[in-house]
Each structure stands twice: as C-alpha cells, then as structure tokens.
mmCIF file of C-alpha atoms in Angstrom:
data_model
loop_
_atom_site.group_PDB
_atom_site.id
_atom_site.type_symbol
_atom_site.label_atom_id
_atom_site.label_comp_id
_atom_site.label_asym_id
_atom_site.label_seq_id
_atom_site.Cartn_x
_atom_site.Cartn_y
_atom_site.Cartn_z
ATOM 1 C CA MET A 19 0.000 0.000 0.000
ATOM 2 C CA PRO A 20 1.429 3.409 -0.942
ATOM 3 C CA SER A 21 2.217 5.926 1.769
ATOM 4 C CA PRO A 22 -0.524 8.474 2.571
ATOM 5 C CA VAL A 23 -0.612 11.794 0.747
ATOM 6 C CA LEU A 24 -1.545 15.181 2.159
ATOM 7 C CA ALA A 25 -2.498 17.423 -0.750
ATOM 8 C CA LEU A 26 -2.829 21.196 -0.833
ATOM 9 C CA ARG A 27 -4.734 22.542 -3.846
ATOM 10 C CA ALA A 28 -5.130 26.027 -5.249
ATOM 11 C CA ASP A 29 -7.091 27.262 -8.238
ATOM 12 C CA MET A 30 -5.124 29.173 -10.812
ATOM 13 C CA ASP A 31 -6.192 30.672 -14.065
ATOM 14 C CA ALA A 32 -6.587 34.001 -15.753
ATOM 15 C CA LEU A 33 -9.598 35.955 -16.937
ATOM 16 C CA GLY A 34 -9.903 37.344 -20.424
ATOM 17 C CA HIS A 35 -9.949 41.134 -20.682
ATOM 18 C CA ILE A 36 -9.781 43.762 -23.375
ATOM 19 C CA ILE A 37 -7.441 46.553 -22.377
ATOM 20 C CA ASP A 38 -6.931 49.473 -24.745
ATOM 21 C CA GLY A 39 -8.568 47.392 -27.477
ATOM 22 C CA VAL A 40 -6.160 44.477 -27.002
ATOM 23 C CA ALA A 41 -7.362 41.064 -25.828
ATOM 24 C CA CYS A 42 -5.259 39.733 -22.965
ATOM 25 C CA ALA A 43 -5.446 37.522 -19.880
ATOM 26 C CA ARG A 44 -4.925 38.795 -16.344
ATOM 27 C CA HIS A 45 -4.991 37.202 -12.912
ATOM 28 C CA THR A 46 -7.662 39.518 -11.520
ATOM 29 C CA CYS A 47 -9.867 37.255 -9.417
ATOM 30 C CA GLY A 48 -7.697 36.375 -6.416
ATOM 31 C CA HIS A 49 -6.311 33.027 -7.493
ATOM 32 C CA ASN A 50 -2.754 34.324 -7.272
ATOM 33 C CA GLY A 51 -3.516 34.918 -3.581
ATOM 34 C CA TYR A 52 -4.723 31.325 -3.201
ATOM 35 C CA SER A 53 -1.506 30.063 -4.760
ATOM 36 C CA SER A 54 0.531 32.150 -2.319
ATOM 37 C CA VAL A 55 -1.439 30.762 0.629
ATOM 38 C CA VAL A 56 -0.914 27.161 -0.503
ATOM 39 C CA LEU A 57 2.817 27.675 -1.089
ATOM 40 C CA THR A 58 3.211 29.331 2.324
ATOM 41 C CA ALA A 59 1.241 26.540 4.029
ATOM 42 C CA ALA A 60 3.436 23.923 2.333
ATOM 43 C CA GLN A 61 6.582 25.767 3.363
ATOM 44 C CA GLU A 62 5.405 25.931 6.984
ATOM 45 C CA LEU A 63 4.367 22.260 7.046
ATOM 46 C CA LEU A 64 7.788 21.244 5.764
ATOM 47 C CA ALA A 65 9.651 23.609 8.115
ATOM 48 C CA GLU A 66 7.765 22.213 11.120
ATOM 49 C CA VAL A 67 8.225 18.631 9.869
ATOM 50 C CA ALA A 68 4.445 18.288 10.175
ATOM 51 C CA VAL A 69 4.320 15.597 7.495
ATOM 52 C CA LYS A 70 6.060 12.818 9.378
ATOM 53 C CA ARG A 71 4.888 9.902 7.262
ATOM 54 C CA GLY A 72 3.883 9.941 3.629
ATOM 55 C CA ARG A 73 4.125 12.789 1.159
ATOM 56 C CA LEU A 74 3.001 16.369 0.724
ATOM 57 C CA LYS A 75 1.663 17.117 -2.738
ATOM 58 C CA ILE A 76 0.922 20.628 -4.012
ATOM 59 C CA LEU A 77 -1.691 20.867 -6.765
ATOM 60 C CA PHE A 78 -2.460 23.920 -8.870
ATOM 61 C CA GLN A 79 -5.789 23.457 -10.622
ATOM 62 C CA PRO A 80 -6.155 25.311 -13.924
ATOM 63 C CA VAL A 81 -9.291 26.463 -15.747
ATOM 64 C CA GLU A 82 -11.356 27.064 -12.609
ATOM 65 C CA GLU A 83 -13.232 30.004 -14.107
ATOM 66 C CA LEU A 84 -14.578 27.791 -16.898
ATOM 67 C CA GLY A 85 -15.532 24.968 -14.531
ATOM 68 C CA ALA A 86 -13.288 22.438 -16.241
ATOM 69 C CA GLY A 87 -10.257 22.448 -13.937
ATOM 70 C CA ALA A 88 -11.040 19.271 -12.012
ATOM 71 C CA LEU A 89 -11.592 17.365 -15.257
ATOM 72 C CA VAL A 90 -8.280 18.664 -16.634
ATOM 73 C CA MET A 91 -6.532 17.437 -13.474
ATOM 74 C CA VAL A 92 -8.131 13.971 -13.633
ATOM 75 C CA GLU A 93 -7.516 13.545 -17.367
ATOM 76 C CA GLY A 94 -3.942 14.756 -16.953
ATOM 77 C CA GLY A 95 -3.222 12.081 -14.350
ATOM 78 C CA ALA A 96 -2.605 14.423 -11.407
ATOM 79 C CA LEU A 97 -4.911 12.360 -9.206
ATOM 80 C CA SER A 98 -4.062 8.860 -10.395
ATOM 81 C CA GLN A 99 -2.716 6.166 -8.079
ATOM 82 C CA GLN A 100 -2.900 8.312 -4.964
ATOM 83 C CA CYS A 101 -3.684 7.141 -1.470
ATOM 84 C CA TRP A 102 -5.260 10.407 -0.348
ATOM 85 C CA ARG A 103 -5.480 10.868 3.373
ATOM 86 C CA HIS A 104 -6.429 14.562 3.307
ATOM 87 C CA GLN A 105 -6.808 17.224 0.661
ATOM 88 C CA PHE A 106 -7.253 20.906 1.406
ATOM 89 C CA GLY A 107 -7.896 23.641 -1.112
ATOM 90 C CA ALA A 108 -7.923 27.402 -1.351
#
C-alpha cells in the first residue's frame, strides 16, 4: 500500500480582458492569492516537519473560471494512483 498523501490545492487561471482594445489575460480574481497561501502553508508544514509519514503534494488546478479544472486534473493524471489521506484547497 502506498504511503498516505496530504495534498494542498489552489485554483489558478486568468480571466480574459480587453485593455486598450487588445485582448489579454490577467490574474484579476484572487487566485494568485490562493496560490501564495498554498505555497506558504506547504513551506510551513515542511519547516515544522508536520508531514512525518507519507508525502506532501501541491496541486495547482487550472481552468477554474470555466468549470473544467477538475476534469483537466483527472484527465492529466494528477490524481491517479494516490492514497489520499487529506486534501485541502484554497
């Protein structure tokens, strides 16, 4: 049996905008903040040796704004063959 996995997940994507007549994508909905929180939490967990057995996995889920991010993660294999003990998301 594989060792347990603690996963931290954050949404990350960009929204389409038109600025000065030019189409572009910008991170304007707070997901960059979620990513920062997850990275800081992971850093603290590792610094405190809070994950004593198993692994810590950090997941960044794309395409959240379109509602397809979870499917992209599953189809891409990010969740395959895992023995999830806990998963937390921002």
